[in-house]
Tab-separated table of C-alpha atoms and ligand atoms in Angstrom:
chain	number	residue	atom	x	y	z
A	1	MET	CA	-85.719	-13.474	-50.727
A	2	ALA	CA	-85.364	-11.199	-47.372
A	3	GLN	CA	-82.014	-13.610	-45.918
A	4	GLY	CA	-80.706	-11.255	-43.274
A	5	SER	CA	-84.121	-10.314	-41.777
A	6	GLU	CA	-85.444	-14.013	-42.075
A	7	LEU	CA	-82.121	-15.309	-40.593
A	8	ALA	CA	-82.967	-12.373	-37.551
A	9	SER	CA	-86.312	-13.663	-36.757
A	10	ASN	CA	-85.694	-16.924	-35.854
A	11	SER	CA	-84.483	-17.999	-32.784
A	12	PRO	CA	-81.295	-18.074	-32.176
A	13	ARG	CA	-79.624	-21.662	-33.940
A	14	GLU	CA	-78.483	-24.392	-31.983
A	15	HIS	CA	-74.521	-24.828	-32.210
A	16	TRP	CA	-72.164	-28.111	-31.442
A	17	GLY	CA	-70.604	-27.554	-28.173
A	18	GLY	CA	-67.298	-28.581	-29.286
A	19	ARG	CA	-65.409	-29.417	-32.526
A	20	ALA	CA	-65.018	-33.465	-31.541
A	21	GLY	CA	-68.824	-33.287	-31.003
A	22	PHE	CA	-69.228	-32.277	-34.571
A	23	VAL	CA	-66.657	-34.315	-35.887
A	24	LEU	CA	-67.487	-37.388	-34.120
A	25	ALA	CA	-71.607	-36.912	-34.987
A	26	ALA	CA	-70.511	-36.452	-38.822
A	27	ILE	CA	-68.196	-39.614	-38.724
A	28	GLY	CA	-71.367	-41.555	-36.872
A	29	SER	CA	-73.379	-40.772	-39.637
A	30	ALA	CA	-70.797	-41.809	-42.176
A	31	VAL	CA	-70.463	-45.094	-40.346
A	32	GLY	CA	-72.875	-47.417	-40.378
A	33	LEU	CA	-74.313	-50.368	-41.725
A	34	GLY	CA	-72.674	-49.269	-45.038
A	35	ASN	CA	-68.953	-49.658	-43.653
A	36	MET	CA	-69.145	-53.540	-41.993
A	37	TRP	CA	-72.514	-55.159	-44.081
A	38	ARG	CA	-72.885	-53.164	-47.494
A	39	PHE	CA	-68.898	-53.118	-47.888
A	40	SER	CA	-67.799	-56.495	-47.240
A	41	TYR	CA	-70.686	-57.748	-49.123
A	42	LEU	CA	-69.597	-55.479	-52.144
A	43	ALA	CA	-66.144	-56.226	-51.551
A	44	ALA	CA	-66.709	-60.265	-51.977
A	45	GLU	CA	-68.988	-59.809	-54.866
A	46	ASN	CA	-66.419	-57.265	-56.743
A	47	GLY	CA	-63.474	-59.483	-56.218
A	48	GLY	CA	-61.390	-58.002	-53.242
A	49	ALA	CA	-59.058	-56.037	-53.642
A	50	ALA	CA	-59.648	-54.285	-56.974
A	51	PHE	CA	-62.987	-53.057	-55.431
A	52	VAL	CA	-61.201	-51.619	-52.051
A	53	LEU	CA	-58.723	-49.440	-54.231
A	54	LEU	CA	-61.514	-48.193	-56.528
A	55	TYR	CA	-63.504	-47.412	-53.853
A	56	LEU	CA	-60.426	-45.380	-51.974
A	57	ALA	CA	-59.950	-43.682	-55.313
A	58	PHE	CA	-63.787	-42.556	-55.287
A	59	THR	CA	-63.748	-41.654	-51.817
A	60	LEU	CA	-60.937	-38.891	-52.765
A	61	VAL	CA	-62.266	-38.107	-56.198
A	62	ILE	CA	-65.764	-37.773	-55.720
A	63	GLY	CA	-66.973	-38.268	-52.002
A	64	LEU	CA	-64.668	-35.656	-50.937
A	65	PRO	CA	-65.510	-32.636	-52.957
A	66	VAL	CA	-69.178	-33.952	-52.552
A	67	LEU	CA	-68.727	-33.512	-48.622
A	68	LEU	CA	-66.848	-30.261	-48.722
A	69	ALA	CA	-69.396	-29.079	-50.591
A	70	GLU	CA	-72.354	-30.146	-47.917
A	71	LEU	CA	-70.519	-28.251	-45.561
A	72	VAL	CA	-69.646	-25.397	-47.215
A	73	VAL	CA	-73.592	-25.062	-48.161
A	74	GLY	CA	-74.710	-25.886	-44.608
A	75	ARG	CA	-72.272	-23.630	-42.241
A	76	GLY	CA	-72.824	-20.474	-44.988
A	77	ALA	CA	-76.343	-20.797	-44.759
A	78	GLN	CA	-77.124	-22.073	-41.318
A	79	ARG	CA	-80.106	-23.606	-42.238
A	80	GLY	CA	-81.303	-27.150	-42.891
A	81	PRO	CA	-81.131	-27.955	-46.734
A	82	VAL	CA	-84.375	-26.821	-48.285
A	83	ARG	CA	-83.800	-23.208	-46.784
A	84	ALA	CA	-80.078	-23.345	-47.151
A	85	LEU	CA	-80.095	-24.483	-50.849
A	86	ALA	CA	-82.710	-21.460	-50.986
A	87	HIS	CA	-80.239	-19.181	-49.519
A	88	PHE	CA	-77.828	-19.453	-52.012
A	89	GLY	CA	-79.900	-20.289	-55.213
A	90	GLY	CA	-83.161	-19.153	-54.749
A	91	ALA	CA	-86.490	-20.757	-54.134
A	92	GLY	CA	-86.067	-22.879	-57.360
A	93	TRP	CA	-83.545	-24.789	-55.471
A	94	GLY	CA	-85.022	-24.986	-52.511
A	95	SER	CA	-86.831	-28.462	-54.196
A	96	LEU	CA	-83.388	-30.112	-54.351
A	97	GLY	CA	-83.737	-30.092	-50.769
A	98	ILE	CA	-87.141	-31.370	-50.719
A	99	LEU	CA	-85.866	-34.343	-52.861
A	100	PHE	CA	-83.108	-34.581	-49.608
A	101	VAL	CA	-85.986	-34.648	-47.439
A	102	GLY	CA	-87.786	-37.550	-49.223
A	103	ALA	CA	-84.611	-39.366	-49.860
A	104	GLY	CA	-84.341	-39.629	-46.150
A	105	PHE	CA	-87.890	-40.755	-45.416
A	106	VAL	CA	-87.305	-43.739	-47.946
A	107	ILE	CA	-83.530	-44.371	-46.230
A	108	LEU	CA	-84.204	-44.456	-43.014
A	109	ALA	CA	-87.389	-46.721	-43.630
A	110	TYR	CA	-85.657	-49.469	-44.270
A	111	TYR	CA	-82.532	-48.727	-42.681
A	112	SER	CA	-84.065	-49.430	-39.551
A	113	VAL	CA	-85.558	-52.286	-40.192
A	114	ILE	CA	-82.099	-53.284	-40.997
A	115	ALA	CA	-80.974	-51.981	-37.377
A	116	GLY	CA	-83.460	-53.652	-36.026
A	117	TRP	CA	-82.145	-57.341	-37.239
A	118	THR	CA	-78.923	-55.844	-35.685
A	119	PHE	CA	-80.417	-55.332	-32.414
A	120	ARG	CA	-82.100	-58.813	-32.229
A	121	TYR	CA	-78.890	-60.466	-33.685
A	122	ALA	CA	-76.979	-58.578	-30.644
A	123	ALA	CA	-79.915	-59.336	-27.892
A	124	VAL	CA	-80.181	-63.299	-29.469
A	125	GLY	CA	-76.494	-63.304	-29.169
A	126	LEU	CA	-76.081	-62.227	-25.579
A	127	LEU	CA	-78.911	-64.188	-24.357
A	128	SER	CA	-79.170	-67.373	-26.025
A	129	GLY	CA	-76.246	-67.628	-28.716
A	130	PHE	CA	-75.645	-67.568	-32.326
A	131	ALA	CA	-78.029	-70.199	-33.824
A	132	ALA	CA	-76.351	-73.434	-35.917
A	133	ASP	CA	-78.564	-72.953	-38.352
A	134	SER	CA	-78.361	-69.209	-39.427
A	135	GLY	CA	-79.950	-69.240	-42.923
A	136	THR	CA	-83.284	-70.277	-41.411
A	137	THR	CA	-82.880	-68.100	-38.686
A	138	PHE	CA	-82.092	-64.839	-40.807
A	139	GLU	CA	-85.345	-65.872	-42.602
A	140	ALA	CA	-87.665	-66.394	-39.238
A	141	ILE	CA	-85.780	-62.691	-38.057
A	142	ALA	CA	-86.534	-60.885	-41.516
A	143	SER	CA	-89.825	-61.799	-42.255
A	144	SER	CA	-91.306	-62.305	-38.530
A	145	PRO	CA	-93.720	-59.843	-37.263
A	146	GLN	CA	-90.768	-59.360	-34.902
A	147	ALA	CA	-88.988	-57.426	-37.514
A	148	ILE	CA	-91.630	-54.453	-36.959
A	149	LEU	CA	-91.434	-54.119	-33.369
A	150	TRP	CA	-87.504	-54.315	-33.444
A	151	HIS	CA	-87.846	-51.529	-36.524
A	152	LEU	CA	-90.149	-49.755	-34.282
A	153	GLY	CA	-87.940	-50.290	-31.460
A	154	PHE	CA	-84.859	-48.832	-33.295
A	155	MET	CA	-87.243	-45.984	-34.759
A	156	ALA	CA	-87.984	-45.207	-31.117
A	157	LEU	CA	-85.248	-44.825	-29.994
A	158	THR	CA	-83.423	-42.642	-32.885
A	159	GLY	CA	-86.419	-40.163	-32.158
A	160	TRP	CA	-85.668	-39.852	-29.149
A	161	ILE	CA	-82.491	-39.101	-29.323
A	162	VAL	CA	-82.854	-36.551	-31.834
A	163	ALA	CA	-85.819	-34.850	-29.788
A	164	TYR	CA	-83.220	-34.049	-26.928
A	165	GLY	CA	-81.532	-32.003	-29.957
A	166	VAL	CA	-77.769	-31.192	-31.354
A	167	ARG	CA	-76.046	-30.652	-27.976
A	168	ALA	CA	-77.983	-33.224	-25.217
A	169	GLY	CA	-78.727	-35.565	-27.920
A	170	ILE	CA	-76.712	-36.188	-31.234
A	171	GLU	CA	-73.508	-34.820	-29.788
A	172	ARG	CA	-73.431	-36.142	-26.274
A	173	SER	CA	-74.618	-39.661	-27.948
A	174	ALA	CA	-72.067	-39.532	-30.391
A	175	LEU	CA	-69.022	-38.528	-28.384
A	176	ILE	CA	-69.909	-42.125	-25.958
A	177	LEU	CA	-70.920	-44.087	-28.837
A	178	MET	CA	-68.162	-43.674	-31.598
A	179	PRO	CA	-65.061	-44.219	-29.567
A	180	SER	CA	-66.665	-47.544	-28.427
A	181	LEU	CA	-67.158	-48.413	-31.916
A	182	PHE	CA	-64.033	-48.043	-33.207
A	183	VAL	CA	-62.653	-49.430	-29.642
A	184	ILE	CA	-64.658	-52.856	-30.599
A	185	VAL	CA	-63.956	-52.764	-34.466
A	186	LEU	CA	-60.213	-52.722	-34.024
A	187	GLY	CA	-60.699	-55.399	-30.538
A	188	LEU	CA	-62.435	-57.643	-33.416
A	189	ALA	CA	-59.726	-57.452	-35.906
A	190	PHE	CA	-56.836	-58.425	-33.624
A	191	TYR	CA	-58.916	-61.199	-32.761
A	192	ALA	CA	-59.358	-62.116	-36.187
A	193	ALA	CA	-55.681	-62.043	-36.598
A	194	THR	CA	-55.156	-64.571	-34.250
A	195	LEU	CA	-57.189	-67.238	-36.339
A	196	ASN	CA	-55.255	-70.280	-38.383
A	197	GLY	CA	-56.370	-70.197	-42.062
A	198	GLY	CA	-57.061	-66.267	-42.435
A	199	ASP	CA	-54.206	-65.828	-44.509
A	200	GLU	CA	-56.220	-66.507	-47.932
A	201	GLY	CA	-58.761	-63.814	-46.632
A	202	TYR	CA	-56.359	-61.429	-46.000
A	203	ALA	CA	-55.267	-62.004	-49.610
A	204	TYR	CA	-58.507	-62.195	-50.812
A	205	PHE	CA	-59.115	-58.555	-49.469
A	206	LEU	CA	-55.658	-57.198	-49.986
A	207	ARG	CA	-54.148	-58.789	-53.285
A	208	LEU	CA	-54.767	-56.796	-56.021
A	209	ASP	CA	-55.770	-58.257	-59.559
A	210	VAL	CA	-55.521	-55.460	-61.718
A	211	GLY	CA	-57.449	-57.192	-64.747
A	212	LYS	CA	-60.504	-56.374	-62.328
A	213	LEU	CA	-60.165	-52.463	-62.298
A	214	TRP	CA	-61.694	-51.879	-65.391
A	215	ASN	CA	-64.967	-53.783	-65.451
A	216	ALA	CA	-67.787	-51.116	-65.241
A	217	ASP	CA	-70.187	-53.255	-62.879
A	218	VAL	CA	-67.173	-52.789	-60.078
A	219	LEU	CA	-66.786	-49.471	-60.841
A	220	ALA	CA	-70.299	-48.315	-60.730
A	221	ALA	CA	-70.751	-50.016	-57.405
A	222	ALA	CA	-67.384	-48.753	-56.066
A	223	ALA	CA	-68.526	-45.220	-56.526
A	224	GLY	CA	-72.224	-45.698	-55.280
A	225	GLN	CA	-70.577	-47.211	-52.182
A	226	ALA	CA	-68.055	-44.586	-51.766
A	227	PHE	CA	-71.315	-41.850	-51.961
A	228	PHE	CA	-73.561	-44.280	-49.493
A	229	SER	CA	-70.763	-44.380	-46.935
A	230	LEU	CA	-70.204	-40.952	-46.485
A	231	SER	CA	-74.203	-40.203	-46.134
A	232	LEU	CA	-73.802	-37.625	-49.408
A	233	GLY	CA	-76.530	-36.920	-51.693
A	234	MET	CA	-79.465	-35.926	-49.122
A	235	GLY	CA	-78.469	-32.926	-46.917
A	236	ALA	CA	-77.511	-35.298	-44.041
A	237	MET	CA	-73.891	-33.900	-43.514
A	238	LEU	CA	-75.180	-30.512	-45.009
A	239	THR	CA	-77.404	-30.326	-41.872
A	240	PHE	CA	-74.828	-31.335	-39.763
A	241	ALA	CA	-72.896	-28.481	-40.556
A	242	SER	CA	-75.207	-25.737	-40.242
A	243	TYR	CA	-74.758	-26.470	-36.644
A	244	LEU	CA	-70.811	-25.091	-37.068
A	245	ASP	CA	-70.149	-21.679	-36.512
A	246	ARG	CA	-67.491	-20.111	-38.901
A	247	SER	CA	-64.579	-20.382	-37.273
A	248	HIS	CA	-63.718	-24.298	-38.361
A	249	HIS	CA	-61.964	-25.484	-41.651
A	250	LEU	CA	-63.634	-27.227	-43.103
A	251	PRO	CA	-61.050	-29.065	-45.492
A	252	ASN	CA	-59.491	-30.160	-42.009
A	253	GLU	CA	-63.135	-32.004	-41.109
A	254	SER	CA	-64.008	-33.184	-44.471
A	255	LEU	CA	-60.410	-35.205	-44.515
A	256	THR	CA	-61.426	-36.621	-41.417
A	257	ILE	CA	-64.566	-37.620	-41.467
A	258	ALA	CA	-63.352	-39.293	-45.314
A	259	GLY	CA	-59.885	-40.538	-43.430
A	260	ALA	CA	-62.685	-42.729	-40.569
A	261	ASP	CA	-64.872	-43.500	-42.834
A	262	PHE	CA	-62.627	-45.368	-45.003
A	263	GLY	CA	-60.347	-46.423	-41.887
A	264	VAL	CA	-63.611	-48.220	-40.460
A	265	ALA	CA	-64.835	-50.027	-43.592
A	266	PHE	CA	-60.643	-50.969	-44.340
A	267	VAL	CA	-60.785	-52.405	-40.465
A	268	ALA	CA	-64.300	-54.045	-41.086
A	269	GLY	CA	-62.806	-55.780	-43.576
A	270	LEU	CA	-59.822	-57.381	-41.768
A	271	VAL	CA	-62.368	-58.544	-39.309
A	272	VAL	CA	-64.812	-59.949	-41.574
A	273	PHE	CA	-62.689	-61.765	-44.473
A	274	PRO	CA	-59.953	-63.455	-42.492
A	275	MET	CA	-62.778	-64.968	-40.202
A	276	ILE	CA	-64.916	-65.728	-43.446
A	277	PHE	CA	-62.177	-67.512	-45.069
A	278	ALA	CA	-60.718	-69.418	-41.652
A	279	LEU	CA	-64.019	-70.979	-41.287
A	280	GLY	CA	-64.045	-71.737	-44.947
A	281	LEU	CA	-67.501	-70.245	-45.431
A	282	GLN	CA	-66.246	-67.869	-48.320
A	283	ASP	CA	-68.790	-69.735	-50.986
A	284	GLU	CA	-71.760	-68.687	-48.398
A	285	VAL	CA	-70.674	-64.856	-49.350
A	286	GLY	CA	-72.174	-63.002	-51.916
A	287	GLU	CA	-75.147	-65.791	-52.843
A	288	SER	CA	-77.701	-62.735	-51.099
A	289	THR	CA	-76.768	-59.572	-50.781
A	290	VAL	CA	-77.698	-59.736	-47.119
A	291	GLY	CA	-75.815	-62.721	-46.974
A	292	ALA	CA	-72.351	-61.619	-46.314
A	293	LEU	CA	-73.116	-60.168	-42.785
A	294	PHE	CA	-76.858	-61.569	-41.361
A	295	ILE	CA	-76.153	-65.299	-42.573
A	296	THR	CA	-72.535	-66.546	-42.918
A	297	LEU	CA	-71.217	-64.323	-39.690
A	298	PRO	CA	-73.814	-65.594	-37.357
A	299	HIS	CA	-72.755	-69.242	-38.913
A	300	ALA	CA	-69.048	-68.207	-38.077
A	301	PHE	CA	-70.111	-67.272	-34.752
A	302	GLU	CA	-71.616	-70.383	-33.626
A	303	VAL	CA	-68.753	-72.578	-35.500
A	304	MET	CA	-66.407	-70.537	-33.007
A	305	GLY	CA	-68.007	-71.504	-29.810
A	306	GLY	CA	-67.908	-69.497	-26.995
A	307	VAL	CA	-65.330	-67.156	-27.859
A	308	GLY	CA	-67.266	-66.495	-30.873
A	309	ARG	CA	-70.363	-65.691	-28.762
A	310	VAL	CA	-68.282	-62.887	-27.278
A	311	ILE	CA	-67.092	-61.721	-30.677
A	312	GLY	CA	-70.420	-61.638	-32.337
A	313	VAL	CA	-72.447	-59.648	-29.643
A	314	PHE	CA	-69.299	-56.895	-29.952
A	315	PHE	CA	-69.823	-57.489	-33.464
A	316	PHE	CA	-73.803	-56.533	-33.804
A	317	ALA	CA	-73.092	-54.113	-30.754
A	318	ALA	CA	-70.835	-52.105	-33.211
A	319	LEU	CA	-73.260	-52.206	-35.662
A	320	VAL	CA	-75.903	-51.031	-33.825
A	321	VAL	CA	-74.354	-48.326	-32.958
A	322	GLY	CA	-73.389	-47.143	-36.399
A	323	ALA	CA	-76.822	-47.791	-37.149
A	324	LEU	CA	-77.843	-45.558	-34.292
A	325	THR	CA	-76.063	-42.589	-34.958
A	326	SER	CA	-76.117	-42.667	-38.647
A	327	ALA	CA	-79.885	-43.232	-38.363
A	328	VAL	CA	-79.821	-40.266	-35.702
A	329	SER	CA	-78.189	-37.702	-38.984
A	330	VAL	CA	-81.003	-38.869	-41.487
A	331	LEU	CA	-83.662	-37.931	-38.732
A	332	GLU	CA	-81.968	-34.742	-38.501
A	333	VAL	CA	-82.568	-33.827	-42.095
A	334	VAL	CA	-86.362	-34.619	-42.001
A	335	VAL	CA	-86.484	-32.717	-38.215
A	336	ALA	CA	-84.501	-29.599	-39.335
A	337	THR	CA	-86.920	-29.367	-42.000
A	338	CYS	CA	-89.875	-29.379	-40.134
A	339	ILE	CA	-88.721	-26.669	-37.475
A	340	ASP	CA	-87.527	-24.533	-40.525
A	341	GLU	CA	-90.640	-24.909	-42.538
A	342	PHE	CA	-93.812	-25.143	-39.681
A	343	GLY	CA	-91.692	-23.954	-36.292
A	344	TRP	CA	-92.721	-27.042	-35.007
A	345	SER	CA	-90.806	-27.260	-31.576
A	346	ARG	CA	-87.952	-29.971	-31.596
A	347	PRO	CA	-89.961	-32.628	-29.350
A	348	VAL	CA	-92.858	-32.090	-31.743
A	349	ALA	CA	-90.707	-32.570	-35.292
A	350	SER	CA	-88.767	-35.424	-34.223
A	351	GLY	CA	-91.930	-37.103	-32.610
A	352	THR	CA	-93.965	-36.312	-35.651
A	353	SER	CA	-91.628	-37.681	-38.429
A	354	SER	CA	-90.588	-40.360	-36.984
A	355	ALA	CA	-93.401	-41.569	-36.254
A	356	ALA	CA	-94.036	-41.316	-39.963
A	357	ILE	CA	-90.928	-42.931	-40.840
A	358	ALA	CA	-92.050	-46.065	-38.716
A	359	ALA	CA	-95.522	-46.124	-40.645
A	360	LEU	CA	-93.670	-46.477	-44.076
A	361	GLY	CA	-90.842	-48.904	-42.248
A	362	ILE	CA	-93.779	-51.598	-41.926
A	363	LEU	CA	-93.626	-51.816	-45.306
A	364	PRO	CA	-90.307	-53.142	-45.700
A	365	ALA	CA	-90.309	-54.897	-42.360
A	366	ARG	CA	-92.900	-57.271	-43.456
A	367	SER	CA	-91.284	-57.960	-47.498
A	368	LEU	CA	-88.036	-58.142	-47.974
A	369	GLU	CA	-88.147	-57.475	-51.772
A	370	ILE	CA	-89.972	-54.131	-50.926
A	371	LEU	CA	-86.735	-53.459	-48.638
A	372	GLY	CA	-83.996	-54.373	-51.330
A	373	TRP	CA	-86.621	-52.665	-53.946
A	374	MET	CA	-86.222	-49.094	-51.852
A	375	ASP	CA	-82.657	-49.987	-51.520
A	376	GLN	CA	-82.160	-49.482	-54.996
A	377	LEU	CA	-83.985	-46.809	-55.533
A	378	ALA	CA	-82.307	-44.578	-52.589
A	379	GLY	CA	-78.748	-45.969	-52.748
A	380	ASN	CA	-78.321	-46.014	-56.345
A	381	ILE	CA	-80.981	-43.310	-57.922
A	382	LEU	CA	-81.868	-40.800	-55.484
A	383	LEU	CA	-78.567	-40.070	-52.960
A	384	ILE	CA	-77.109	-40.184	-56.734
A	385	ALA	CA	-79.568	-37.810	-57.824
A	386	GLY	CA	-79.347	-35.935	-54.998
A	387	GLY	CA	-75.244	-35.689	-54.765
A	388	LEU	CA	-75.412	-34.707	-58.428
A	389	GLY	CA	-77.782	-31.524	-58.082
A	390	LEU	CA	-75.638	-30.671	-55.131
A	391	ALA	CA	-72.157	-30.592	-57.353
A	392	ILE	CA	-73.738	-28.698	-59.869
A	393	PHE	CA	-75.232	-25.928	-57.433
A	394	VAL	CA	-72.023	-25.730	-55.890
A	395	GLY	CA	-69.935	-26.191	-59.042
A	396	TRP	CA	-71.393	-23.894	-61.267
A	397	VAL	CA	-74.427	-21.928	-59.615
A	398	MET	CA	-73.588	-20.586	-56.472
A	399	ASP	CA	-72.191	-17.242	-56.649
A	400	ASP	CA	-68.355	-17.946	-54.857
A	401	PRO	CA	-67.935	-21.247	-52.819
A	402	VAL	CA	-64.152	-21.107	-52.813
A	403	ARG	CA	-64.916	-17.550	-50.928
A	404	GLU	CA	-67.489	-19.462	-48.506
A	405	VAL	CA	-64.996	-22.279	-47.648
A	406	SER	CA	-62.323	-20.002	-47.196
A	407	VAL	CA	-63.576	-18.949	-44.381
A	408	GLY	CA	-61.887	-20.324	-41.242
A	409	ALA	CA	-59.331	-21.730	-44.019
A	410	SER	CA	-56.994	-19.488	-45.467
A	411	GLY	CA	-54.128	-20.799	-47.505
A	412	VAL	CA	-55.509	-24.153	-49.085
A	413	ARG	CA	-53.503	-24.603	-52.347
A	414	TRP	CA	-56.340	-27.398	-53.584
A	415	PHE	CA	-59.728	-25.149	-53.533
A	416	GLY	CA	-58.870	-24.457	-57.319
A	417	LEU	CA	-58.879	-28.267	-57.936
A	418	TRP	CA	-62.046	-28.639	-55.719
A	419	ARG	CA	-63.940	-26.382	-57.973
A	420	VAL	CA	-62.857	-28.227	-61.118
A	421	LEU	CA	-63.781	-31.266	-59.965
A	422	LEU	CA	-67.250	-30.089	-58.788
A	423	ARG	CA	-67.827	-28.897	-62.324
A	424	SER	CA	-66.634	-31.652	-64.089
A	425	ALA	CA	-65.297	-34.952	-63.058
A	426	VAL	CA	-67.608	-35.286	-59.979
A	427	PRO	CA	-70.879	-34.607	-62.285
A	428	LEU	CA	-69.587	-36.864	-64.685
A	429	GLY	CA	-68.989	-39.594	-62.827
A	430	LEU	CA	-71.660	-39.549	-60.778
A	431	LEU	CA	-74.008	-39.059	-63.743
A	432	LEU	CA	-72.575	-42.439	-65.478
A	433	VAL	CA	-73.054	-44.304	-62.022
A	434	LEU	CA	-76.839	-42.894	-62.436
A	435	ALA	CA	-77.137	-44.543	-66.018
A	436	ASN	CA	-75.877	-47.852	-64.759
A	437	ALA	CA	-77.979	-47.877	-62.223
A	438	LEU	CA	-81.099	-46.781	-64.192
A	439	ARG	CA	-80.073	-49.572	-66.882
A	440	ASN	CA	-80.094	-52.236	-64.400
A	441	LEU	CA	-83.417	-50.914	-63.135
A	442	ILE	CA	-85.076	-51.228	-66.500
A	443	GLY	CA	-82.836	-54.444	-67.726
B	1	LIG	N1	-73.361	-43.634	-44.323
B	1	LIG	C1	-74.248	-44.603	-43.831
B	1	LIG	C2	-74.022	-46.183	-43.464
B	1	LIG	O1	-72.600	-46.112	-43.925
B	1	LIG	C3	-75.777	-44.926	-44.361
B	1	LIG	C4	-76.018	-43.905	-45.384
B	1	LIG	C5	-76.254	-43.283	-46.200
B	1	LIG	C6	-76.709	-42.667	-44.664
B	1	LIG	N2	-76.990	-42.206	-46.925
B	1	LIG	C7	-76.992	-41.810	-45.671
B	1	LIG	C8	-76.582	-42.181	-43.174
B	1	LIG	C9	-77.507	-40.404	-45.492
B	1	LIG	C10	-76.904	-40.990	-43.415
B	1	LIG	C11	-77.745	-39.752	-43.876
B	1	LIG	O2	-74.100	-46.576	-43.269
């Protein structure tokens, strides 16, 4: 492929206005429902502190190397995933990019449904307070025709932001939304610390039971979560990095993003666990995958009375913010690809893609079973397969990734280790997670 002339013939690529804009948008992609909803229920289900420690370890050993790999490919190629992979590996590797776009479709279709519930909880909490019978409320919210409307509304909002473009839409919203999210989550953690009886919650979350470290399911859950939470395996970080210029220090950016992502999940744990234990609701958690957040927490907010209502509205508002900035990054993968491949204008690409994804999302909005199935397919299989492909690509196929990553970051001593991890531990780890997921799927 004649990359040089091809790049030159397109209109100039958009770029981020500043470093803070890129970093906050990338953190916005990473921080989402995964940090609060998925992380809390997985930690509850998999033995608390042991899971948290393993999740941290996998963030460093698997998440960080793949994140840096996505940034390197995106910035180097200055193209969306399909063209970026073809740029460095030839047209055949472009098909891995097509897998990314497909994963984006599946993820956003159901993620938007959950985001719609979240939105509705925030609105209901604000307008009329949280209901006493939170289980019934959840069923009503999740499976009524209104679930479709909230999902469509959320997709419209996401498409609207993306239509404005990288600087005026994605960057500007991240600069406002992400700092608000940090303030809310920290404030909630301080509030949770004032509750009587939260000690057991902290103990569950923080006191390590070494015996739980060597359980295959806990290991797989922690590895999968490290990956999901960093938005890896479908080219979201790759696409964001394609709007970076070559002055950026990619290793520092990846450390900042991974640190903030782990930080928000950890602080969210400091909110959720003391609150649930203080109110004696721990047995409700882990009964269902969505229980921890959408049933138990509203129950807790209701029990806490007036203060609970305020706390609950802030909690769900933070979730909406996290979900929105994550959804924007998924949609951007699809939109960037449509612009690259079909030459569409950004508003047309954004309108068409969000409408198509919104239509697909009507299925999970009507059935929790389909939603759960899509979550399994995306989180455990598509993202992991995508990340595996990318690690192999950068580790084994790409010409000289260390030269590429050194641009703007000379003298970093762990680039050798990065490459070794991408060639060995990362693919091996992801392969095991994938095998475990396929076994569970069949079994
Ligand atoms: N990381 C997001 C979260 O924690 C969810 C997510 C998973 C995601 N994979 C993604 C977001 C890919 C954007 C792109 O909620």
